[in-house]
Tab-separated table of C-alpha atoms and ligand atoms in Angstrom:
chain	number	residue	atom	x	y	z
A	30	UNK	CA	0.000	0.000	0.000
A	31	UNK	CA	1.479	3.322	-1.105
A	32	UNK	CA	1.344	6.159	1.519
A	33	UNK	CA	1.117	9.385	-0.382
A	34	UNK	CA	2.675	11.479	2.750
A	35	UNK	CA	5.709	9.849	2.883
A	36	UNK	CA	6.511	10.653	-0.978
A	37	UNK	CA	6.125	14.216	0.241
A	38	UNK	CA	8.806	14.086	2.914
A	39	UNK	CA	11.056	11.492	1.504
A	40	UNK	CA	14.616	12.249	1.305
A	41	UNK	CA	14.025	15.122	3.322
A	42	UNK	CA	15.135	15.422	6.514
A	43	UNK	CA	13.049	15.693	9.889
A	44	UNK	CA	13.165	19.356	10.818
A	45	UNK	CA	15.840	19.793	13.530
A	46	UNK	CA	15.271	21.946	16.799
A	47	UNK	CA	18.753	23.302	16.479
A	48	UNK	CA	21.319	23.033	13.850
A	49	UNK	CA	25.201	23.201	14.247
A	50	UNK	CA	26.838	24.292	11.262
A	51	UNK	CA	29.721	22.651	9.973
A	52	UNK	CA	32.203	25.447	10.960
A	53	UNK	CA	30.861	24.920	14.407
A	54	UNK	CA	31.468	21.638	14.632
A	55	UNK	CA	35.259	22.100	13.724
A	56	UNK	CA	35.530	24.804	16.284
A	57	UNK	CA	34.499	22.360	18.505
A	58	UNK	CA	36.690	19.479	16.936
A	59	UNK	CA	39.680	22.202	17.422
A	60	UNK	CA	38.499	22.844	20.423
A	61	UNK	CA	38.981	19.351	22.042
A	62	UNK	CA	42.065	18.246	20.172
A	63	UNK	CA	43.617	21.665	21.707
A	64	UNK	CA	42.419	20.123	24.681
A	65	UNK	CA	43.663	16.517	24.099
A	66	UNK	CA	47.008	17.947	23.245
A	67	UNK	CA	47.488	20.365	26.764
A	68	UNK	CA	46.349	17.351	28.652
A	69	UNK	CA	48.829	14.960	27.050
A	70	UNK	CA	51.602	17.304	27.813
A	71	UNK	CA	50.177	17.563	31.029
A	72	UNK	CA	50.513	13.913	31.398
A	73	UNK	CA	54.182	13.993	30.178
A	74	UNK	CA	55.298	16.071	32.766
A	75	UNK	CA	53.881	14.292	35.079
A	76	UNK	CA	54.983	11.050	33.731
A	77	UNK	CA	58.674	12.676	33.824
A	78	UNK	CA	58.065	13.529	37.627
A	79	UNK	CA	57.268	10.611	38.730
A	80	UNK	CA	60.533	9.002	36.901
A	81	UNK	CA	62.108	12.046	38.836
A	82	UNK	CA	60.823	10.879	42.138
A	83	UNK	CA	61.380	7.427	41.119
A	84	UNK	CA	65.225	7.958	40.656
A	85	UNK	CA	65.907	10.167	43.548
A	86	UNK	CA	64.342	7.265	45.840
A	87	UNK	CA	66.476	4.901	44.429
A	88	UNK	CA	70.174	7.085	44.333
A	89	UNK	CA	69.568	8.780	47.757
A	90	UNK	CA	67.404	6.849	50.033
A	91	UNK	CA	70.558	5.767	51.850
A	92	UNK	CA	70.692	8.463	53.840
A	93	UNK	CA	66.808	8.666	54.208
A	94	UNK	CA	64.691	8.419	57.379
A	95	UNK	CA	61.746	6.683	57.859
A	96	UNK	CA	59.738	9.992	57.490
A	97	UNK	CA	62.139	11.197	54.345
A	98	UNK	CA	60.842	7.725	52.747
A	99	UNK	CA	57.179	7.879	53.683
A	100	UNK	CA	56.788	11.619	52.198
A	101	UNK	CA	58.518	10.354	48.733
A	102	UNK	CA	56.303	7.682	48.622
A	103	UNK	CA	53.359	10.230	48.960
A	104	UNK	CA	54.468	11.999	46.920
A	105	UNK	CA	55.187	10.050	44.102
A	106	UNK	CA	51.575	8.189	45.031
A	107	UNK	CA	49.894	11.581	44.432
A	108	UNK	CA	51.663	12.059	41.220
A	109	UNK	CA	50.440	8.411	40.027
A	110	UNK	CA	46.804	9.213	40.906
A	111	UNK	CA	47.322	13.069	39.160
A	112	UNK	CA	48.633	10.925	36.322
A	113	UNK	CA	45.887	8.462	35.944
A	114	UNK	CA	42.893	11.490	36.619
A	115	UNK	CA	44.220	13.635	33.229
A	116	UNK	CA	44.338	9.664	31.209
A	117	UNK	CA	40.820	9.700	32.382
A	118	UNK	CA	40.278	13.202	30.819
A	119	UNK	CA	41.751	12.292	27.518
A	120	UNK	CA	39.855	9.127	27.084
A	121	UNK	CA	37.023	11.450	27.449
A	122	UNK	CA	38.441	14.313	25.331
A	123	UNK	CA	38.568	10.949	22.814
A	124	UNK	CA	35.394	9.719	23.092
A	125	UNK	CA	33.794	13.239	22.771
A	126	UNK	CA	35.723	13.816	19.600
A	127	UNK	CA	34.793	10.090	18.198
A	128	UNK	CA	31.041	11.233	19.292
A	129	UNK	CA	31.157	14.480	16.818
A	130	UNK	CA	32.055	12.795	14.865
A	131	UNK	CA	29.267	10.639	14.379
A	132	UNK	CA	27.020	13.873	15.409
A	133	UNK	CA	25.555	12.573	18.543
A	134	UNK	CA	28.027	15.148	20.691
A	135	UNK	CA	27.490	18.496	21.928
A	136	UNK	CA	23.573	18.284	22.333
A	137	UNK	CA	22.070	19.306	25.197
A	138	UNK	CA	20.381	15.795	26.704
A	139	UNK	CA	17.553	17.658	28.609
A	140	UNK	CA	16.711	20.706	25.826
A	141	UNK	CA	18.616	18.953	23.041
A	142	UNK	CA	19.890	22.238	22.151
A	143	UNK	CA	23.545	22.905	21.146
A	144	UNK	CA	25.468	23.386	23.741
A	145	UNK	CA	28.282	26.434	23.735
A	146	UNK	CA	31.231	25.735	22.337
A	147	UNK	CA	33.122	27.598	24.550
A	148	UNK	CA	31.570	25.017	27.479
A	149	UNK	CA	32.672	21.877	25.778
A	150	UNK	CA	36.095	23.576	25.500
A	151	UNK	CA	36.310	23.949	29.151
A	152	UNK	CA	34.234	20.940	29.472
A	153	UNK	CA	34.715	18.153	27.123
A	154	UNK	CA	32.344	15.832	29.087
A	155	UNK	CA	29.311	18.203	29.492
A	156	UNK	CA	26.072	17.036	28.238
A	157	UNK	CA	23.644	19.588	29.537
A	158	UNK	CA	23.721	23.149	28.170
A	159	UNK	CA	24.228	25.835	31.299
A	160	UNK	CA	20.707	26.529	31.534
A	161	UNK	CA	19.578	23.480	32.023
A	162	UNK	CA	22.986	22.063	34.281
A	163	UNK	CA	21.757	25.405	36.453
A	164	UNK	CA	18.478	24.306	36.908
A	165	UNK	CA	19.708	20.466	37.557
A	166	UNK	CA	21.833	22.333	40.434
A	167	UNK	CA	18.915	24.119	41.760
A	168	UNK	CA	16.486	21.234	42.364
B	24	ZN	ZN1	19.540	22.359	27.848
């Protein structure tokens, strides 16, 4: 049975709340692999530090006290977990840019409006837009 409405509308497609142009969307995709790139630095240097704290437990623990030992091993502890929190944000950074690029990132999941690109930049895993993340906060 032919349905004469859907010859009307075929090939066209459903009208959108809210587009995101395509100059947008590579704002955004500069925006995160900026992002992705200062975070894997990040992750360098801290990478380097704790080879740095490594070393200098090894060469000059001889002369170490118990306390010298236990605050190196803090600290190189709190470089660890530093260095596995900004992984984290790059697998994020990641999967946001893998989700643009399949156009399911960047949309507001309450309003399903765009959110700012200037708030994905700062906050690659958002997936409210302010508005709505402000009245999530209220409640
Ligand atoms: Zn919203």
């Amino acid at each position: 049975m032919a349905k004469p409405a859907d010859t009307r509308t075929a090939g066209r497609k459903p009208a959108a709340k809210a587009t995101r142009s395509a100059a947008e969307t590579e704002k955004i995709r500069a925006a995160l692999a900026a992002r992705r790139d200062e975070l894997r630095a990040e992750y360098d240097q801290t990478l380097s530090e704790i080879t740095e704290l490594q070393r200098d437990r090894l060469t000059d623990s001889a002369g170490d006290d118990q306390a010298d030992t236990g605050t190196k091993t803090l600290e190189r502890e709190q470089e660890i977990s530093l260095a596995n929190s900004i992984l984290e944000r790059i697998t994020q950074v990641e999967r946001a840019l893998e989700r643009l690029d399949e156009g399911g990132y960047g949309w507001c999941e309450r309003c399903g409006n765009p959110i700012p690109v200037e708030r994905l930049a700062a906050f690659p895993s958002a997936t409210l837009c302010v508005t709505c993340k402000q009245l999530e906060e209220r409640r």
